[in-house]
Every structure is written in structure tokens, then in C-alpha cells.
XYZ file of C-alpha atoms in Angstrom:
513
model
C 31.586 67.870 49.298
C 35.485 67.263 49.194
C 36.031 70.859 48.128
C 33.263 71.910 50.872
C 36.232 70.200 53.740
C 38.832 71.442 51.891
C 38.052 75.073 52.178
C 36.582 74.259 56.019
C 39.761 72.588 56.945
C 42.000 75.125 55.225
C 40.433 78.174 57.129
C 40.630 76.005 60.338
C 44.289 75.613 59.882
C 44.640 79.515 58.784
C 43.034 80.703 61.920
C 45.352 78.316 64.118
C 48.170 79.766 62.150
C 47.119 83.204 62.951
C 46.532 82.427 66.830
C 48.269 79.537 67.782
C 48.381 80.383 71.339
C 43.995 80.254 71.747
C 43.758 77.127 69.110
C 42.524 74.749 71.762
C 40.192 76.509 73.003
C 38.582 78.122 70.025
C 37.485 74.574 68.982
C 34.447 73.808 71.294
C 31.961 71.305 70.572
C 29.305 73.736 69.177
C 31.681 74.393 66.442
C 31.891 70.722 65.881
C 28.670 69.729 65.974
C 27.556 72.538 64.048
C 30.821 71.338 61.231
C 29.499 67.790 61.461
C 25.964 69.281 60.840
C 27.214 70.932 57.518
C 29.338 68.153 56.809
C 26.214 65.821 57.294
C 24.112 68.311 54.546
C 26.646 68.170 51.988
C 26.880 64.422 52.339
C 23.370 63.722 52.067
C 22.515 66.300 49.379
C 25.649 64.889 47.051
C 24.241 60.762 47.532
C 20.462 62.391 47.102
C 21.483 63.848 43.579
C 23.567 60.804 42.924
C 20.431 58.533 43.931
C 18.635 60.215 42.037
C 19.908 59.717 38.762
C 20.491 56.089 39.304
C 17.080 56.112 39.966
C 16.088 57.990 36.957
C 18.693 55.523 35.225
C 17.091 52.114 36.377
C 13.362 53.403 35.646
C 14.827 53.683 32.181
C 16.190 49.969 32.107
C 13.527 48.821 33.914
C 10.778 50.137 31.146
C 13.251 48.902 28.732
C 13.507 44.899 30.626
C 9.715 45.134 30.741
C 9.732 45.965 26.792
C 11.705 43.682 25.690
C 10.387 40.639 28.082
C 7.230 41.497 26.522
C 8.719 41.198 22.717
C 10.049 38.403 23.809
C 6.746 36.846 25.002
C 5.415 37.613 21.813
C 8.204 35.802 20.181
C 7.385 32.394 22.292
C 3.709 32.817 21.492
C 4.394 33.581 17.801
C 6.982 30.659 17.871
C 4.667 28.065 19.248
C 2.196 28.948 16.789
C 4.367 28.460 13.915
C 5.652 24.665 15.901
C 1.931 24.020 15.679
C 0.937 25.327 12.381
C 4.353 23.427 10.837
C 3.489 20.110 12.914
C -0.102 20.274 11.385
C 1.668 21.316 7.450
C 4.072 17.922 8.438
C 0.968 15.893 8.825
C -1.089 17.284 6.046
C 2.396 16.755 3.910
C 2.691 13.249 5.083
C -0.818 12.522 4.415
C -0.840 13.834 0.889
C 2.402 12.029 0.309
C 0.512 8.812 1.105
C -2.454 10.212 -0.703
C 0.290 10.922 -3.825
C 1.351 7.503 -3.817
C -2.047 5.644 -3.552
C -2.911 7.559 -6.357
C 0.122 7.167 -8.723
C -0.333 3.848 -8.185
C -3.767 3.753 -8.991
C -3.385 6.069 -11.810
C -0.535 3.543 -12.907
C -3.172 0.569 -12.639
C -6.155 2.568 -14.670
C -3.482 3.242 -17.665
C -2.410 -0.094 -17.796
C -5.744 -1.588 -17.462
C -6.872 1.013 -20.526
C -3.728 -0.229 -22.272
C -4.263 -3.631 -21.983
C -6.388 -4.226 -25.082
C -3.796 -2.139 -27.234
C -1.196 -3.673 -29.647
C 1.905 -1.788 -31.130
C 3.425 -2.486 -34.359
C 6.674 -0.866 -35.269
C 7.692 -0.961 -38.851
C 5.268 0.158 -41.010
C 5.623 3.182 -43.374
C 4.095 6.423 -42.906
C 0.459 7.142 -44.495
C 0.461 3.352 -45.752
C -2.653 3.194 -44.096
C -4.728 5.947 -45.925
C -7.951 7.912 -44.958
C -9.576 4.706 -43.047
C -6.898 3.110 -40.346
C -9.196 1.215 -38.684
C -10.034 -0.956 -41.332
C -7.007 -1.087 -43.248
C -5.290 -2.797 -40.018
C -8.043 -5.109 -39.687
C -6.959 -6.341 -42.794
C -3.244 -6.105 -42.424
C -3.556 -8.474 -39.284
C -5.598 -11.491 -41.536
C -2.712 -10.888 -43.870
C 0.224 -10.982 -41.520
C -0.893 -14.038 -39.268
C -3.294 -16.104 -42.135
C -6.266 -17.319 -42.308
C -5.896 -20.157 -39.573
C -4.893 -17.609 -37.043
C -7.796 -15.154 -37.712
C -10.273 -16.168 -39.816
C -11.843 -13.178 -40.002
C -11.034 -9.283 -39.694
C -10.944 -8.743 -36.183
C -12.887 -5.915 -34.801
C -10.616 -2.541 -33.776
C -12.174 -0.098 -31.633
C -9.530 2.632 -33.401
C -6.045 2.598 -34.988
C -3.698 5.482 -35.181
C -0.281 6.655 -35.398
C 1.482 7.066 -32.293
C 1.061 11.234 -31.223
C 4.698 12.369 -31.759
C 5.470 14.442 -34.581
C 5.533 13.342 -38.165
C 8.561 12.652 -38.946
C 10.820 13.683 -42.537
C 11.337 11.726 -45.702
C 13.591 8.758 -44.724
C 13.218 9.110 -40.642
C 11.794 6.604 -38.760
C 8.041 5.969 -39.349
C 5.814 6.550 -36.071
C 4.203 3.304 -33.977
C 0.898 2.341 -34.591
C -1.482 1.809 -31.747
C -4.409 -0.633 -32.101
C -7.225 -0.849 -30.145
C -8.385 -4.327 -30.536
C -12.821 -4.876 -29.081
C -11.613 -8.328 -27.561
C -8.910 -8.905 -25.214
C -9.218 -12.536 -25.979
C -8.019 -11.915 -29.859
C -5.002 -9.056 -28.821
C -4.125 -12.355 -26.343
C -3.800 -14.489 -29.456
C -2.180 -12.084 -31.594
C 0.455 -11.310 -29.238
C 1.205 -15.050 -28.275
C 1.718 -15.819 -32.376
C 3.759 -12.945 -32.572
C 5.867 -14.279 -30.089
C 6.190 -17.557 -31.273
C 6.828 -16.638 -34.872
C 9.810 -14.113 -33.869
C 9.926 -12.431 -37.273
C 6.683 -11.106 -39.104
C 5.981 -9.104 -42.280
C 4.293 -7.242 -44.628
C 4.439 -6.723 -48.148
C 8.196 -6.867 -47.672
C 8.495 -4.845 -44.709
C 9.757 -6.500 -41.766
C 7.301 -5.391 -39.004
C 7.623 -6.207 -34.961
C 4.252 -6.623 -32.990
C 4.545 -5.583 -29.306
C 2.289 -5.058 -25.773
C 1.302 -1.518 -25.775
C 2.400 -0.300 -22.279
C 2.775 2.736 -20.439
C 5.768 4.862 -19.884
C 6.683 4.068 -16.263
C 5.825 0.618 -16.863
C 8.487 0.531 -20.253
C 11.242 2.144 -17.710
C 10.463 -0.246 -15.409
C 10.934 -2.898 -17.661
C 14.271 -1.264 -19.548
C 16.178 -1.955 -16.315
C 16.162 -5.920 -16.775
C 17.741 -5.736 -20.101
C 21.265 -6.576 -18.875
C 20.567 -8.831 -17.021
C 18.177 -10.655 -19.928
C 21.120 -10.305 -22.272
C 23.484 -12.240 -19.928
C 20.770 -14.518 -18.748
C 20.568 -15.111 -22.532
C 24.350 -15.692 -23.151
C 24.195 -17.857 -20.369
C 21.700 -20.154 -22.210
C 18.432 -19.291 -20.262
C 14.739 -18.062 -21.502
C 14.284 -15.295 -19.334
C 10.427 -13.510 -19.827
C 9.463 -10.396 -18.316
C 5.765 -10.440 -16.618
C 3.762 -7.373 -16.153
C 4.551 -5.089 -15.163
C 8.176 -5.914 -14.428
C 9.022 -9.491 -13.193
C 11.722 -11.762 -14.212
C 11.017 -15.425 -14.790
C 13.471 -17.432 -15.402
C 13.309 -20.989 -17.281
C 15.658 -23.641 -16.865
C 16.596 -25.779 -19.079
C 14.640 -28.497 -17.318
C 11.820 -26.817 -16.866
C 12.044 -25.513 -13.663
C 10.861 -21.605 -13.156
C 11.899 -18.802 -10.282
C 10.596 -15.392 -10.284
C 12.722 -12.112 -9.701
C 11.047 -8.871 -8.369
C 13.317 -6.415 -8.664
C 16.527 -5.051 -10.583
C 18.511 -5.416 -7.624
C 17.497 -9.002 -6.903
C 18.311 -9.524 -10.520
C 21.730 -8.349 -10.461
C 22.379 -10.190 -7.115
C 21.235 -13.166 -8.633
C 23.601 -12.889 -11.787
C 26.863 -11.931 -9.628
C 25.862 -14.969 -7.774
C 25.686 -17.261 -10.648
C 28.888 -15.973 -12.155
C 30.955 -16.386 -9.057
C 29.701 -19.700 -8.922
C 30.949 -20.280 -12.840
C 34.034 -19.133 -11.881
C 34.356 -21.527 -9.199
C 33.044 -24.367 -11.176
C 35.469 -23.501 -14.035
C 39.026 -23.110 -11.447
C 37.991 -25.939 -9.994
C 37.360 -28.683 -12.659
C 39.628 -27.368 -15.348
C 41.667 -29.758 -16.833
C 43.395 -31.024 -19.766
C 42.360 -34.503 -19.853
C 38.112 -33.189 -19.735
C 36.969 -32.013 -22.816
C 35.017 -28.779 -23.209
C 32.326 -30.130 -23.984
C 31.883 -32.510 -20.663
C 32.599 -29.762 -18.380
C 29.850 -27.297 -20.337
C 27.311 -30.199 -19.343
C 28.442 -30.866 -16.116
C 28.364 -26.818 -15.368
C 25.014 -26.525 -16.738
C 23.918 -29.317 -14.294
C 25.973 -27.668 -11.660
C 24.059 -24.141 -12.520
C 20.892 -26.027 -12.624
C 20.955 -27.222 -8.506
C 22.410 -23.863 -7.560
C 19.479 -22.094 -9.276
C 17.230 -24.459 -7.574
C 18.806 -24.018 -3.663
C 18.614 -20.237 -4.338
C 14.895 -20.354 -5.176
C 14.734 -22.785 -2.359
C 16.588 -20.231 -0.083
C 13.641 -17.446 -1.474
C 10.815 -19.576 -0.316
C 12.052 -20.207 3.111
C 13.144 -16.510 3.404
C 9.697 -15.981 2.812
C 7.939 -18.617 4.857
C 10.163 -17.087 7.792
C 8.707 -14.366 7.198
C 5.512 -15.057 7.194
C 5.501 -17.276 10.217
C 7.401 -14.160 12.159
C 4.234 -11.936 10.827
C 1.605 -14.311 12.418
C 3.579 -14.601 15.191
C 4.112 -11.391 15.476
C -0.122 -10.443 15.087
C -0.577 -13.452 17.658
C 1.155 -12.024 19.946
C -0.891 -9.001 19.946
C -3.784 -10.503 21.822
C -1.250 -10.609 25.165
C 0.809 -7.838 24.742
C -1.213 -5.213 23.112
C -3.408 -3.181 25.420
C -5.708 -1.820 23.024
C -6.132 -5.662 21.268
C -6.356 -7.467 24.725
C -9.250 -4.458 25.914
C -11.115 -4.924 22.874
C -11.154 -8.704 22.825
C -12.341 -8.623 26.495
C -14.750 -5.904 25.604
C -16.344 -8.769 22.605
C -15.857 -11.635 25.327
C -18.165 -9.658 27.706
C -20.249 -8.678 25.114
C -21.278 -12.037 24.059
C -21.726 -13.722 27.382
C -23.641 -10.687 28.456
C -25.855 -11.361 24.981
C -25.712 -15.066 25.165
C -23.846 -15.148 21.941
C -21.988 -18.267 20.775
C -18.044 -17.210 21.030
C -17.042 -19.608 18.260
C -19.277 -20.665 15.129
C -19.128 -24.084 14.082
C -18.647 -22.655 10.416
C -14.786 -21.450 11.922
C -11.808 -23.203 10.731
C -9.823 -26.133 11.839
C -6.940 -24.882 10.107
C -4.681 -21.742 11.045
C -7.513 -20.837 13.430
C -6.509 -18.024 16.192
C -8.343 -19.920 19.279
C -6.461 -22.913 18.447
C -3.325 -22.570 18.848
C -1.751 -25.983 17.172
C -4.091 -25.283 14.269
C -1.585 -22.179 13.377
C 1.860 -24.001 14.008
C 1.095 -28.187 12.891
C 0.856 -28.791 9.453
C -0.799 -31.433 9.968
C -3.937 -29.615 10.284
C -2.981 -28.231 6.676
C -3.305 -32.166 5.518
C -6.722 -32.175 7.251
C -7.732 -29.142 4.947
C -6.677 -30.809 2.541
C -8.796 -34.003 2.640
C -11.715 -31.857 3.335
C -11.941 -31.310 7.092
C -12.159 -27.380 6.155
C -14.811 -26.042 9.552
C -15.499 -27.657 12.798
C -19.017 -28.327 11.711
C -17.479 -31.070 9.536
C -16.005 -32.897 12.807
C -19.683 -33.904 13.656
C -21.481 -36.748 12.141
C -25.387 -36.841 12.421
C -25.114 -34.412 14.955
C -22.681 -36.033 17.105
C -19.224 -35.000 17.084
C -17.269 -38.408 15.258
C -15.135 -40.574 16.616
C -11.160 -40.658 15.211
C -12.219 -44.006 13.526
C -15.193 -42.343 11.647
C -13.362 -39.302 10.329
C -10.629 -41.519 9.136
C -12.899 -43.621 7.583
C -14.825 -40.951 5.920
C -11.877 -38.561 5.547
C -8.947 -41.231 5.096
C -6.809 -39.372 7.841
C -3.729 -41.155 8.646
C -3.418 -43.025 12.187
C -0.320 -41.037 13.518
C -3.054 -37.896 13.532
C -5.028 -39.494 16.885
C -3.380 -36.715 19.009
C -3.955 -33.971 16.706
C -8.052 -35.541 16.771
C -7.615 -36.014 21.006
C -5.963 -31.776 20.402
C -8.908 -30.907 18.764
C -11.539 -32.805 20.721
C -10.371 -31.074 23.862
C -10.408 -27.681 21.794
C -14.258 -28.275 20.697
C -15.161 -29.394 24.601
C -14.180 -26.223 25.849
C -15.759 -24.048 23.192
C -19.023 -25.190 22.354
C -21.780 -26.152 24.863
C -23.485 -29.390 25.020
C -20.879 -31.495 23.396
C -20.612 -34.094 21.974
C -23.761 -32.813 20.667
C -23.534 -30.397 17.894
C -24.696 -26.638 18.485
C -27.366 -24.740 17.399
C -26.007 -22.558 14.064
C -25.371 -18.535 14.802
C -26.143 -15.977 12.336
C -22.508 -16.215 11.550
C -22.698 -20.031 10.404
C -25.586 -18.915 8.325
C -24.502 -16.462 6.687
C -20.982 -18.345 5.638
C -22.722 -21.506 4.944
C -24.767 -19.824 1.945
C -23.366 -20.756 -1.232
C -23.206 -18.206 -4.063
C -23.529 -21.147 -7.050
C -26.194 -22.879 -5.510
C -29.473 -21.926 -7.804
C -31.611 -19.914 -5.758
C -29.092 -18.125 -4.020
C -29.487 -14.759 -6.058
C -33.283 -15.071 -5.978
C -33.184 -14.683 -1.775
C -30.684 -11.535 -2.218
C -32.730 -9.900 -4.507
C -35.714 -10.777 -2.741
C -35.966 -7.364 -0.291
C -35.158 -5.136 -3.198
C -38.094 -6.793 -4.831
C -40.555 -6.964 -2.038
C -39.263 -2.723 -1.770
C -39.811 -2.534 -5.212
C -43.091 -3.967 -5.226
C -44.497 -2.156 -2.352
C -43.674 1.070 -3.366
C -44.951 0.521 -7.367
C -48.388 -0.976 -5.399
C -49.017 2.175 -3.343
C -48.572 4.278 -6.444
C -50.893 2.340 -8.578
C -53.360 2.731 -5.536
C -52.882 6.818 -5.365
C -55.456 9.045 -6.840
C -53.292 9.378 -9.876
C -52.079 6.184 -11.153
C -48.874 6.488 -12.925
C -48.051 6.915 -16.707
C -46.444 3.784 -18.840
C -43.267 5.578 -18.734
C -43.169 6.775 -15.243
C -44.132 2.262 -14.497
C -40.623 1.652 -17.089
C -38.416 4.323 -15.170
C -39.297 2.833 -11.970
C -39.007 -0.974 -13.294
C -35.396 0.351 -14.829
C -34.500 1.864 -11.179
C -34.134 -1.859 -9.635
C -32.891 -3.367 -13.186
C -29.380 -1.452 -13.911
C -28.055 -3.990 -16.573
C -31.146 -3.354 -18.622
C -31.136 0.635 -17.693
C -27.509 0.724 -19.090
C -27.862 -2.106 -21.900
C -30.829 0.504 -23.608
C -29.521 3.620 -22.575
C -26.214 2.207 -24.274
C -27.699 0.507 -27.525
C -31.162 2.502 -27.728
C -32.656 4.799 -26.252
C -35.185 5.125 -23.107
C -37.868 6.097 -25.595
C -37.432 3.256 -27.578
C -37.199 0.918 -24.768
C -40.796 2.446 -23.669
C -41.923 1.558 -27.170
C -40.682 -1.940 -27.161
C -42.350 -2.836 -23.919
C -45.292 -0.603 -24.011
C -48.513 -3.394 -24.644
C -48.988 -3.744 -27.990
């Protein structure tokens, strides 16, 4: 187009050049309009192509926006799917984490409890104990601990070498694990052991240890620092299973540490307090020997303020616990529905709210139950359950529990406390209320003779019934098919002959004769 008014203007220019005189008035307005015209052609043909390919340009980017904003679609899907897939793996991980630890810890529990009949003795020579182990340790226990200890060879379910590798001439000889039939006897063996310190055998200087398991003995390994300077520090220390320090005092007094780190704190502790002690009372005109026994005594009251310190720790937190789960029934929504839920449940029933079997003591619905002691004393001296406020049906007076219970006088307001609790809760008082299913279910006692008999007494009625209608069908059963279903509702016999016997010769021994 700018060449197009180039060459337009240029020959305009030429032909006023040529005629100068007739310029003006060889420009009309036809010529004009028709040069605008051509001018107006060129202009719109040039933007048409030039539209044109931005348009072709844009379609281009547009299929390529609509392309990629569907890529990326597919990315959000395929990302949200993956969030929900890895949120579900999380959960599944956390739960078999849980799941993990249950078990280890049950797994830990099984193998202890498997262990717990087993004995180690470390000392012995290799093959000492020939072709029969089992009996040849019987024997070597009688000789060890005499005749007054076992008066008899004890019974060993097995006896064997411990399963690593035999070792060379002149290594050290394996353990030997024994199985011993009664716990009761391994108890006893251990225990001597202990108390003797050194034992041996035909010369050889044996030791006689718990068998325990491998996370248990690690366990256990941590302590032995802080034994060994419990030890130079003149106290018995004693590891309980699996791994918790006792320690004895010299007079007698005991504290328990759970941990390795409570152990060490606990040492550091009683150090820094020697080395006060010591900078302190130094001096030249005490002997040695009176400031040894005044530090001991010193130790001794420090050791007993620290466990002192422990059990209040703990009773704080166990009184922030149940105030914490007391707290529940007005703050939590979900407890505070479902306790209105019950409440409406029972009035709507006609159910007794509170049994009279419930507890005076640390009882939810009575509040100074959970924070007196003085209702502990009460518990005590045998008030245990609100049934035992009443006396021939009447709820007792404060001079009649006293006198049957021997409750102090300064408890009248706890009695007036409770009295007002019991009004409220129990219709018809002071009379005492009809028993729930709840109170009769909790008042059964499990020594009283009898008590097994009513138990049993569906299971036998079932049992009955159903051996009845068979003996009545067309074909009566067979002696063994009566003994199968006798041994269906008698498992301790089932598993005593099925153990010691056989089935077949249990059929023989109570077929008739």
C-alpha cells in the first residue's frame, strides 16, 4: 500500500511538473474520490491478509491453550487421586504401625512366657552330657544344690546346648538350656542359685541364670552402669522382669526405676548430692569414718524424698487424668449426647439410674466421693456399695453405721453428703429399693458353692434337650455318637483323654460294662 501512494503521488507530481499552468484544475473531485476509492482497496485488502494470518495464528494458540488446559486437567484429576490413594497408604501405614507394635509386644510377651520355665547354665564342658541330656541334667541339678534342696531328680521337659555353632578345642563351651515341667522347682532353683553366689560341678565352676529372650537381655544390659555404681555406692540393686530397677536401702526401704534414663537421672542426682555432702562437712577434726555414716544417713532421706517426689508426680497425675475424664461429661459433645441419650432411655423404660450395688467410693455421680479421702477410709472399714448404707431395709442413721462400721465422728458431714446424694437418686427413701438386674448380677459371688452349678445350668438344660430329642428319633444314637456329644459340653475331659488316651479308649472306659 505505501508503494501503491508512492507511485500515485509521484505521477501526480510528474504531471504537475509537466503542466503546471492546468494543475488546479486537473484535480477534480472524481479523481479524488476515485484515488480515495483505490486507496480505500489497498488498505482494506493489506489489514484483510494481515487479519488473516493473525487469525490463522490465534486458532493455532487457541487449539494449543485448549490442549494443554486439558493436560492440565488431567494432571489435577491424576493428582488428587494420588492425595487420596497416599492419604488412604498413610492410614493403612499408621494402622499397621500400631498393628506392628501390638504385635511385637505380644510376640515379646509369648517368648517370655515360653521362656519362663527355662534355666541357663554357663560353664559346663562340651559333650559332658552324652547321648541322653535330659537325664544327665536331672542329675547334675541333685548334685549341684543337695539333697535338701531337691530331693529328687526333677522332671525336664528337654535339655540342650544352646543352637550356635560348636565351638573348637579350648573355645568357650555353648549354654545349656533346660526346660524344667514345674515352674515352681525352676523358682527354687533359681532363688538358691542366687543366694549361694558361686556353684559347681565336679570342679568346674558353673553360673545358673533366667533364660530370657534377646530384646529382653538388651533391655536389661543397659542398667549395668548404673548397677555397678549403685554397687560401689553400697546398695543391692535387682533387676525385675523384664527390665526394672529396685533399689534396697540399707534400711530396708525399696524404690523402683523404669527406665535407663530415670536411672541415670537418679545416679547424677545422688552424686551431686555426695559432692555437696562431702564440700560441705569436710573437715579435719571429723574422722572418715563419722562422715561415711552420717552421708549414708544423709543418702538414705534423699533417696526417700525422691521416691516421695515419684509418688506425688504420679498421684498428680492421676488426679489430672480423672479430672480430666470428669470433665468430659460437660464439655464433650459426643459424652454429654450419649449420657442424655441413657438418661432418656431409662426414664422412658422405667429403669433405675443408679444400682444400689454402685460405689460409695470414687463414684462419678458423686462428686465428693472422687475428691475426699475420707470416703477411701469408709472403703476401708467396709462401707464398699450404697446397699451397705441401709440397715433392715432402712437407710441407717450416722449413729448406727458408726456403731456397726466404727466410723469416726468428724465424718457426720460426709454421712449428711451422702444422705442428700442417696435422696435424690433412689426413690422411696429412706426405704431401700427394689434390686435391678445390675445389683444382681454384681451381687453374685463366684466362691460361693453353687455359683458354677447356676452358670452351667443353660448349657446343661441345652445339652439335655438336644441328647433327649435324639434318643426319641427313629434312630437312637450309637454309644460313641452319646460320648462325643457328652465330650462337646465337657472340654477338660475332651482334652484330658484326647491328651493322655485316646477317644477310643475313653469310649471303652465308659462304655457299660
Amino acid at each position: 500500500m505505501t508503494t501503491f501512494l508512492a507511485s500515485t503521488m509521484s505521477k501526480t507530481k510528474s504531471k504537475q511538473d509537466k503542466d503546471p499552468s492546468s494543475s488546479s484544475a486537473s484535480v477534480t473531485l472524481a479523481e479524488l474520490s476515485s484515488l480515495l476509492a483505490e486507496h480505500r482497496k489497498a488498505i482494506s485488502a493489506d489489514f484483510k491478509s494481515s487479519f488473516e494470518a493473525l487469525t490463522t495464528t490465534l486458532d493455532g494458540l487457541n487449539s494449543t491453550v485448549a490442549g494443554h488446559g486439558e493436560r492440565i486437567g488431567s494432571l489435577e484429576d491424576n493428582s488428587n487421586e494420588v492425595d487420596r490413594r497416599l492419604q488412604h497408604l498413610e492410614n493403612a501405614c499408621s494402622t499397621f504401625q500400631q498393628d506392628n507394635v501390638l504385635l511385637k509386644t505380644k510376640l515379646a510377651d509369648l517368648e517370655g512366657r515360653s521362656r519362663r520355665q527355662n534355666i541357663r547354665i554357663i560353664g559346663l564342658p562340651e559333650s559332658l552330657e552324652g547321648p541322653r541330656p535330659t537325664a544327665f541334667f536331672s542329675q547334675l541339678l541333685v548334685d549341684v544344690f543337695g539333697k535338701e534342696v531337691l530331693s529328687s531328680p526333677p522332671e525336664l521337659d528337654r535339655a540342650h546346648r544352646s543352637l550356635a555353632p560348636k565351638p573348637a578345642a579350648g573355645d568357650k563351651p555353648r549354654p545349656v538350656i533346660v526346660r524344667l515341667h514345674r515352674f515352681q522347682v525352676k523358682d527354687l532353683l533359681i532363688r538358691e542359685a542366687r543366694r549361694r553366689g558361686e556353684l559347681f560341678y565336679k570342679e568346674h565352676k558353673i553360673r545358673l541364670y533366667e533364660d530370657y529372650s534377646s530384646d529382653v537381655l538388651k533391655e536389661r544390659a543397659e542398667y549395668k552402669s548404673s548397677m555397678a555404681e549403685l554397687y560401689k555406692r553400697g546398695y543391692r540393686p535387682a533387676l525385675l522382669y523384664p527390665a526394672k530397677l529396685r533399689i534396697t536401702l540399707p534400711n530396708g526401704e525399696k524404690t523402683w526405676i523404669r527406665s535407663v534414663s530415670e536411672a541415670d537421672k537418679f545416679l547424677q542426682n545422688l552424686n551431686n548430692r555426695i559432692d555437696l555432702f562431702i564440700s560441705t562437712n569436710v573437715n579435719p577434726d571429723i574422722s572418715a569414718a563419722a562422715i561415711w555414716e552420717s552421708c549414708k544417713a544423709y543418702l538414705r532421706g534423699e533417696i526417700i524424698s525422691y521416691s516421695a517426689y515419684r509418688r506425688k508426680i504420679a498421684m498428680e497425675n492421676k488426679a489430672t487424668l480423672s479430672k480430666d475424664i470428669a470433665e468430659l461429661q460437660s464439655k464433650s459433645v459426643v459424652v454429654k449426647g450419649c449420657l442424655k441419650i441413657w438418661n432418656q432411655f431409662r426414664r422412658h423404660f422405667g429403669l433405675q439410674i443408679t444400682p444400689v450395688s454402685a460405689p460409695v467410693h470414687s463414684n462419678p455421680l458423686f462428686t465428693p466421693s472422687v475428691i475426699d479421702r475420707a470416703f477411701l477410709i469408709w472403703k476401708d472399714l467396709g462401707i464398699v456399695s450404697i446397699k451397705q448404707l441401709y440397715i433392715s431395709g432402712i437407710f441407717a442413721s450416722f449413729d448406727q453405721l458408726t456403731q456397726a462400721f466404727n466410723l469416726q465422728r468428724t465424718h457426720f458431714f460426709r454421712y449428711l453428703q451422702v444422705r442428700n446424694f442417696v435422696r435424690n437418686h433412689f426413690p422411696g427413701f429412706p426405704a431401700l429399693p427394689p434390686s435391678t438386674l445390675v445389683d444382681t448380677i454384681l451381687d453374685v459371688n463366684p466362691n460361693r458353692k453353687g455359683s458354677i452349678s447356676i452358670l452351667l445350668l443353660p448349657s446343661h438344660i441345652v445339652s439335655k434337650t438336644a441328647i433327649l430329642l435324639r434318643w426319641k428319633g427313629p434312630c437312637p444314637p450309637s454309644h460313641s455318637q452319646w460320648i462325643k456329644d457328652a465330650l462337646h459340653f465337657m472340654r477338660l475331659e475332651k482334652i484330658k483323654y484326647s491328651l493322655r488316651f485316646s477317644e477310643q479308649k475313653f469310649y471303652k472306659y465308659g462304655s457299660p460294662s
